[in-house]
Amino acid sequence: STRLKIDYLGNSSDSSEEDSGADVVQGLSRSPKTVPPKYFYDDRGSQLFEQICDLPEYYLTRTETEILQQYAGAIAQHTGACELVELGSGSSTKTRLLLEAYQAQDHPLCYRPIDVSAGILESSAQSLLQTYDHLKIHALVGTYEQALQTLSDGYLPQRMICFLGSSLGNLSQDECDRFFNQVRLALRSGGYFLLGVDLHKSTAQLEAAYNDSQGVTAAFNLNMLQHLNQRFDGNFDVAQFEHFAFYNTELQQIEMHLRSLKSQTIDLKALNLTINMAAGETIRSEISRKFDVATLRSQLESKGIDSVQVWMDTHQWFGLLLGEY
Ligand code: AVI
């Protein structure tokens, strides 16, 4: 279709740091061991994440959807016509609410979904094209860093960069700092940044959201090991690990770990890496930081991004911030 273009950024034939697995080597050689959360999202991981979004305990997606249902019109009204860029677009389900709002205000629909998982990007793009007759999609398969680099090259159209679902929480404070810098570089003056974040709440509610009763989050976490096996010729025995998630009240973040059930040695042949794990030792696969609006606003402001408006649900569980550069 002439309405769809997909660019595959930094494929593994180039030896860029990002695709070489150097980040896996680095994380697994550290103590405590870590793996970057982007390795959750092979095609199966993206499917499992979609299932998480529908879980009764996982209030995040439902709550953000509610906010968007209510305020997408106000967002479109404020920004006027612009290209919609979405980092970590996944199934693009929530994006439909924005597309509806821009369409209702007769704005041309230009959408740039970005995701590391090619499978979900391709199928959701096809399905969006079927719904929206005048939609044009220019998708990018790659990491946030690769995509933002590409987006900041050359002419910058007036755009809104959307980062929904509290994926910001999966970045450390330092990563977040670098990320905001890259976002700003991908905007020209008067451009917008739409940011969805999960807010502070009780430990019980948070821990339930990351330890669902159906075990989908556990499967999602464990799938990372399978992805590493397949990607780097590894021999993790998934049955010898268990899902472990808790709220770290001091750091105000959920932490997800993969806990080794016995003392074991694992090889990732393609990375020339052998790791030893003691019984009970963990690999931290994710942090999911929780935010307060005031701190976030001032952090964005220090990067030159002003908060136009912040919307919340009635429980104040989730926040949606519209920033302007
Ligand atoms: C994508 N990200 C915002 C999710 C989160 O809540 O941090 C990933 C996730 N991990 C476990 N459940 C969902």
Coordinates of C-alpha atoms and ligand atoms in Angstrom, one line a residue:
S1 CA 0.0 0.0 0.0
T2 CA 1.2 3.5 -0.8
R3 CA -0.2 4.5 2.6
L4 CA 2.3 2.3 4.5
K5 CA 6.0 2.5 4.7
I6 CA 8.1 0.6 7.2
D7 CA 11.8 1.3 7.9
Y8 CA 13.9 -1.3 9.7
L9 CA 16.5 0.6 11.7
G10 CA 19.9 -0.8 12.7
N11 CA 19.4 -4.5 11.7
S12 CA 21.8 -7.0 13.0
S13 CA 24.1 -6.8 9.9
D14 CA 25.6 -3.7 11.3
S15 CA 27.6 -4.0 14.4
S16 CA 26.2 -1.1 16.3
E17 CA 26.4 -1.4 20.1
E18 CA 22.7 -1.7 20.3
D19 CA 22.2 -4.8 18.3
S20 CA 25.3 -6.6 19.2
G21 CA 24.1 -7.8 22.5
A22 CA 26.8 -5.8 24.3
D23 CA 24.1 -4.5 26.6
V24 CA 23.3 -8.1 27.6
V25 CA 26.9 -9.0 28.2
Q26 CA 27.3 -5.9 30.3
G27 CA 24.2 -6.4 32.4
L28 CA 24.8 -10.1 33.0
S29 CA 28.5 -9.5 34.0
R30 CA 27.4 -7.0 36.7
S31 CA 26.4 -7.8 40.2
P32 CA 23.4 -7.8 40.7
K33 CA 22.7 -9.2 37.2
T34 CA 20.4 -7.2 34.9
V35 CA 19.0 -7.5 31.4
P36 CA 17.5 -4.4 29.6
P37 CA 13.7 -4.7 29.5
K38 CA 13.6 -4.2 25.7
Y39 CA 14.4 -7.9 25.6
F40 CA 10.9 -8.7 26.8
Y41 CA 9.5 -7.7 23.4
D42 CA 10.0 -10.4 20.8
D43 CA 6.7 -11.2 19.1
R44 CA 5.6 -13.6 21.8
G45 CA 6.5 -11.1 24.5
S46 CA 4.5 -8.4 22.8
Q47 CA 1.5 -10.7 22.7
L48 CA 1.9 -11.5 26.4
F49 CA 2.1 -7.8 27.2
E50 CA -1.2 -7.3 25.3
Q51 CA -2.7 -9.9 27.6
I52 CA -1.3 -8.2 30.7
C53 CA -3.0 -5.0 29.6
D54 CA -6.4 -6.8 29.9
L55 CA -5.8 -8.3 33.3
P56 CA -8.1 -7.2 36.1
E57 CA -5.1 -6.4 38.4
Y58 CA -3.3 -4.3 35.7
Y59 CA -5.1 -1.0 36.1
L60 CA -2.6 1.0 34.1
T61 CA -3.9 0.4 30.5
R62 CA -7.6 0.7 31.5
T63 CA -7.0 3.9 33.4
E64 CA -5.0 5.6 30.8
T65 CA -7.6 4.6 28.2
E66 CA -10.3 6.3 30.3
I67 CA -8.2 9.5 30.5
L68 CA -7.7 9.4 26.7
Q69 CA -11.4 8.8 26.1
Q70 CA -12.2 11.9 28.0
Y71 CA -9.4 14.2 26.8
A72 CA -8.2 13.1 23.3
G73 CA -10.4 15.9 21.9
A74 CA -8.8 18.5 24.1
I75 CA -5.4 17.3 23.0
A76 CA -6.2 17.5 19.3
Q77 CA -7.7 20.9 19.9
H78 CA -4.6 22.2 21.5
T79 CA -2.0 20.8 19.2
G80 CA -3.8 21.2 15.9
A81 CA -2.6 19.2 12.9
C82 CA 0.6 17.3 13.5
E83 CA 2.3 14.1 12.9
L84 CA 1.7 11.6 15.7
V85 CA 4.8 9.7 16.6
E86 CA 4.5 6.9 19.1
L87 CA 7.4 5.3 20.9
G88 CA 6.7 1.7 21.8
S89 CA 3.4 1.6 19.9
G90 CA 2.7 -2.1 20.3
S91 CA -0.9 -2.8 19.3
S92 CA -1.7 0.9 18.9
T93 CA -5.0 0.3 20.6
K94 CA -5.0 3.5 22.7
T95 CA -3.7 5.5 19.8
R96 CA -7.0 4.9 18.0
L97 CA -8.6 7.3 20.5
L98 CA -6.1 10.0 19.4
L99 CA -6.6 9.2 15.7
E100 CA -10.4 9.5 16.2
A101 CA -10.0 12.9 17.8
Y102 CA -7.7 14.3 15.0
Q103 CA -10.0 12.9 12.4
A104 CA -13.1 14.4 14.1
Q105 CA -11.3 17.8 13.8
D106 CA -10.5 17.2 10.1
H107 CA -6.8 17.0 10.6
P108 CA -4.7 14.9 8.2
L109 CA -3.7 11.7 9.8
C110 CA 0.0 10.9 9.8
Y111 CA 1.2 8.3 12.2
R112 CA 4.7 7.1 13.0
P113 CA 4.6 4.0 15.2
I114 CA 7.9 2.8 16.6
D115 CA 8.5 -0.6 18.1
V116 CA 11.3 -3.2 18.5
S117 CA 8.8 -5.9 17.6
A118 CA 8.4 -6.0 13.8
G119 CA 5.5 -8.5 14.0
I120 CA 3.2 -6.4 16.1
L121 CA 4.1 -3.3 14.2
E122 CA 3.2 -4.8 10.8
S123 CA -0.1 -6.3 11.9
S124 CA -1.3 -3.3 13.8
A125 CA -0.4 -1.0 10.9
Q126 CA -2.5 -3.1 8.6
S127 CA -5.4 -3.1 10.9
L128 CA -5.2 0.7 11.4
L129 CA -5.2 1.2 7.6
Q130 CA -8.4 -0.8 7.3
T131 CA -10.1 1.5 9.9
Y132 CA -8.9 4.9 8.7
D133 CA -9.2 5.5 5.0
H134 CA -7.0 8.6 4.9
L135 CA -4.4 7.5 7.3
K136 CA -0.7 7.5 6.3
I137 CA 1.7 5.4 8.3
H138 CA 5.5 5.5 8.3
A139 CA 6.6 2.9 10.8
L140 CA 10.0 2.5 12.3
V141 CA 11.2 -0.9 13.7
G142 CA 13.9 -0.2 16.2
T143 CA 14.8 1.0 19.7
Y144 CA 13.8 4.4 21.2
E145 CA 17.4 5.6 20.7
Q146 CA 17.6 4.5 17.1
A147 CA 14.2 6.0 16.3
L148 CA 14.8 9.3 18.0
Q149 CA 18.1 9.6 16.3
T150 CA 16.4 9.1 12.9
L151 CA 13.6 11.5 13.8
S152 CA 16.0 14.3 14.6
D153 CA 17.8 14.1 11.3
G154 CA 17.0 16.8 8.8
Y155 CA 13.7 18.6 8.6
L156 CA 11.5 18.3 11.6
P157 CA 7.7 18.4 10.9
Q158 CA 5.4 19.7 13.6
R159 CA 4.7 16.6 15.6
M160 CA 3.5 15.2 18.9
I161 CA 5.8 12.5 20.3
C162 CA 3.6 10.1 22.4
F163 CA 5.1 7.9 25.1
L164 CA 2.1 6.2 26.7
G165 CA 1.6 3.3 29.2
S166 CA 4.2 4.5 31.7
S167 CA 7.0 3.0 29.7
L168 CA 9.0 6.0 31.1
G169 CA 9.1 4.0 34.3
N170 CA 11.1 1.3 32.7
L171 CA 14.0 3.8 32.3
S172 CA 16.4 4.6 35.1
Q173 CA 16.8 8.2 36.2
D174 CA 19.9 8.5 34.0
E175 CA 18.3 6.8 31.0
C176 CA 15.3 9.1 31.5
D177 CA 17.5 12.1 31.4
R178 CA 19.2 11.1 28.2
F179 CA 15.8 10.1 26.7
F180 CA 14.3 13.5 27.4
N181 CA 17.3 15.1 25.7
Q182 CA 16.7 12.9 22.6
V183 CA 13.0 13.7 22.6
R184 CA 13.7 17.4 22.6
L185 CA 16.1 17.0 19.7
A186 CA 13.4 15.3 17.7
L187 CA 11.0 18.3 18.2
R188 CA 11.1 21.8 16.8
S189 CA 9.9 24.8 18.7
G190 CA 6.1 24.4 19.3
G191 CA 6.3 20.6 19.1
Y192 CA 4.5 18.4 21.6
F193 CA 5.3 15.5 23.9
L194 CA 2.4 13.4 25.3
L195 CA 3.5 11.4 28.3
G196 CA 1.5 8.8 30.2
V197 CA 2.8 7.9 33.7
D198 CA 1.8 5.6 36.5
L199 CA 1.5 7.5 39.8
H200 CA 2.3 6.6 43.4
K201 CA -0.1 4.4 45.2
S202 CA -0.3 1.6 47.8
T203 CA 2.2 -1.2 47.8
A204 CA -0.6 -3.7 47.8
Q205 CA -2.2 -2.4 44.6
L206 CA 1.2 -2.1 42.8
E207 CA 2.3 -5.6 43.8
A208 CA -1.0 -7.1 42.7
A209 CA -0.6 -5.5 39.3
Y210 CA 2.8 -7.2 38.8
N211 CA 1.9 -10.6 40.3
D212 CA -1.4 -11.3 38.6
S213 CA -3.4 -14.4 39.7
Q214 CA -3.4 -15.9 36.2
G215 CA 0.4 -15.9 35.9
V216 CA 0.5 -13.9 32.7
T217 CA 3.1 -11.5 34.1
A218 CA 5.2 -14.5 35.2
A219 CA 5.0 -15.9 31.7
F220 CA 6.0 -12.5 30.2
N221 CA 9.0 -12.3 32.5
L222 CA 10.2 -15.9 31.9
N223 CA 9.7 -15.4 28.1
M224 CA 12.7 -13.1 28.2
L225 CA 14.9 -16.1 28.8
Q226 CA 13.5 -17.9 25.8
H227 CA 14.1 -14.7 23.7
L228 CA 17.7 -14.6 24.9
N229 CA 18.2 -18.2 24.1
Q230 CA 16.8 -17.8 20.6
R231 CA 18.6 -14.5 19.9
F232 CA 22.0 -15.4 21.3
D233 CA 22.1 -19.2 21.0
G234 CA 21.6 -19.6 24.8
N235 CA 20.6 -22.5 27.0
F236 CA 18.6 -21.0 29.8
D237 CA 16.4 -23.7 31.2
V238 CA 13.2 -21.7 31.9
A239 CA 11.9 -24.4 34.3
Q240 CA 14.8 -23.6 36.6
F241 CA 13.7 -19.9 37.1
E242 CA 10.8 -18.2 38.7
H243 CA 9.1 -14.8 38.4
F244 CA 9.6 -12.5 41.4
A245 CA 8.2 -8.9 41.6
F246 CA 8.0 -6.5 44.5
Y247 CA 7.6 -2.8 45.2
N248 CA 10.9 -1.2 46.4
T249 CA 9.4 1.5 48.6
E250 CA 12.7 3.3 49.0
L251 CA 13.4 3.7 45.3
Q252 CA 9.6 3.9 44.5
Q253 CA 9.8 1.3 41.8
I254 CA 8.4 -2.1 41.0
E255 CA 11.3 -4.5 40.4
M256 CA 10.9 -7.7 38.3
H257 CA 13.4 -10.4 38.7
L258 CA 14.1 -13.9 37.4
R259 CA 15.2 -16.0 40.3
S260 CA 17.4 -19.0 39.8
L261 CA 15.9 -22.1 41.5
K262 CA 19.3 -23.8 41.8
S263 CA 23.0 -23.3 41.3
Q264 CA 23.5 -23.4 37.5
T265 CA 25.7 -22.3 34.6
I266 CA 24.3 -20.8 31.5
D267 CA 26.0 -20.2 28.1
L268 CA 25.1 -17.6 25.5
K269 CA 27.2 -18.9 22.7
A270 CA 26.7 -16.0 20.3
L271 CA 27.9 -13.6 22.9
N272 CA 30.8 -15.8 24.1
L273 CA 29.3 -15.5 27.5
T274 CA 29.1 -17.9 30.4
I275 CA 27.3 -17.0 33.6
N276 CA 27.1 -18.7 36.9
M277 CA 24.1 -18.3 39.1
A278 CA 23.8 -19.3 42.8
A279 CA 20.5 -20.8 44.0
G280 CA 18.2 -17.9 44.8
E281 CA 20.3 -15.4 42.9
T282 CA 18.2 -13.1 40.6
I283 CA 18.5 -11.3 37.2
R284 CA 16.7 -8.0 37.4
S285 CA 14.7 -7.8 34.2
E286 CA 12.8 -4.6 34.8
I287 CA 12.2 -1.6 37.0
S288 CA 8.9 0.2 36.7
R289 CA 9.2 3.5 38.5
K290 CA 6.2 5.4 39.8
F291 CA 5.9 9.1 39.5
D292 CA 4.5 12.3 41.0
V293 CA 3.4 15.0 38.7
A294 CA 5.2 17.9 40.3
T295 CA 8.7 16.2 40.1
L296 CA 8.0 15.1 36.5
R297 CA 6.9 18.6 35.5
S298 CA 10.1 20.2 36.9
Q299 CA 12.3 17.6 35.3
L300 CA 10.7 18.3 31.9
E301 CA 10.9 22.0 32.4
S302 CA 14.7 21.7 33.0
K303 CA 14.8 20.2 29.5
G304 CA 12.9 23.1 28.0
I305 CA 9.6 21.2 27.8
D306 CA 6.7 23.1 29.4
S307 CA 3.6 21.3 30.8
V308 CA 0.6 22.6 29.0
Q309 CA -1.8 20.4 31.0
V310 CA -1.9 17.3 33.1
W311 CA -5.0 15.1 33.2
M312 CA -5.7 12.3 35.7
D313 CA -8.4 9.8 36.4
T314 CA -10.7 10.3 39.4
H315 CA -8.6 8.0 41.6
Q316 CA -5.4 9.8 40.5
W317 CA -3.8 6.5 39.7
F318 CA -2.5 7.6 36.3
G319 CA -1.4 10.9 34.8
L320 CA -1.3 12.1 31.2
L321 CA 0.9 15.1 30.6
L322 CA 0.9 17.3 27.5
G323 CA 4.2 19.1 27.1
E324 CA 5.3 21.7 24.6
Y325 CA 8.8 22.5 23.5
Ligands
AVI1 C1 5.6 -1.5 29.3 N1 5.7 -1.2 30.8 C2 5.2 0.1 31.0 C3 5.1 -2.2 31.6 C4 5.2 -1.8 33.1 O1 4.1 -1.8 33.8 O2 6.2 -1.4 33.5 C5 5.7 -3.6 31.4 C6 5.2 -4.6 32.4 N2 5.9 -5.3 33.2 C7 5.2 -6.1 33.9 N3 3.9 -5.9 33.6 C8 3.9 -5.0 32.6

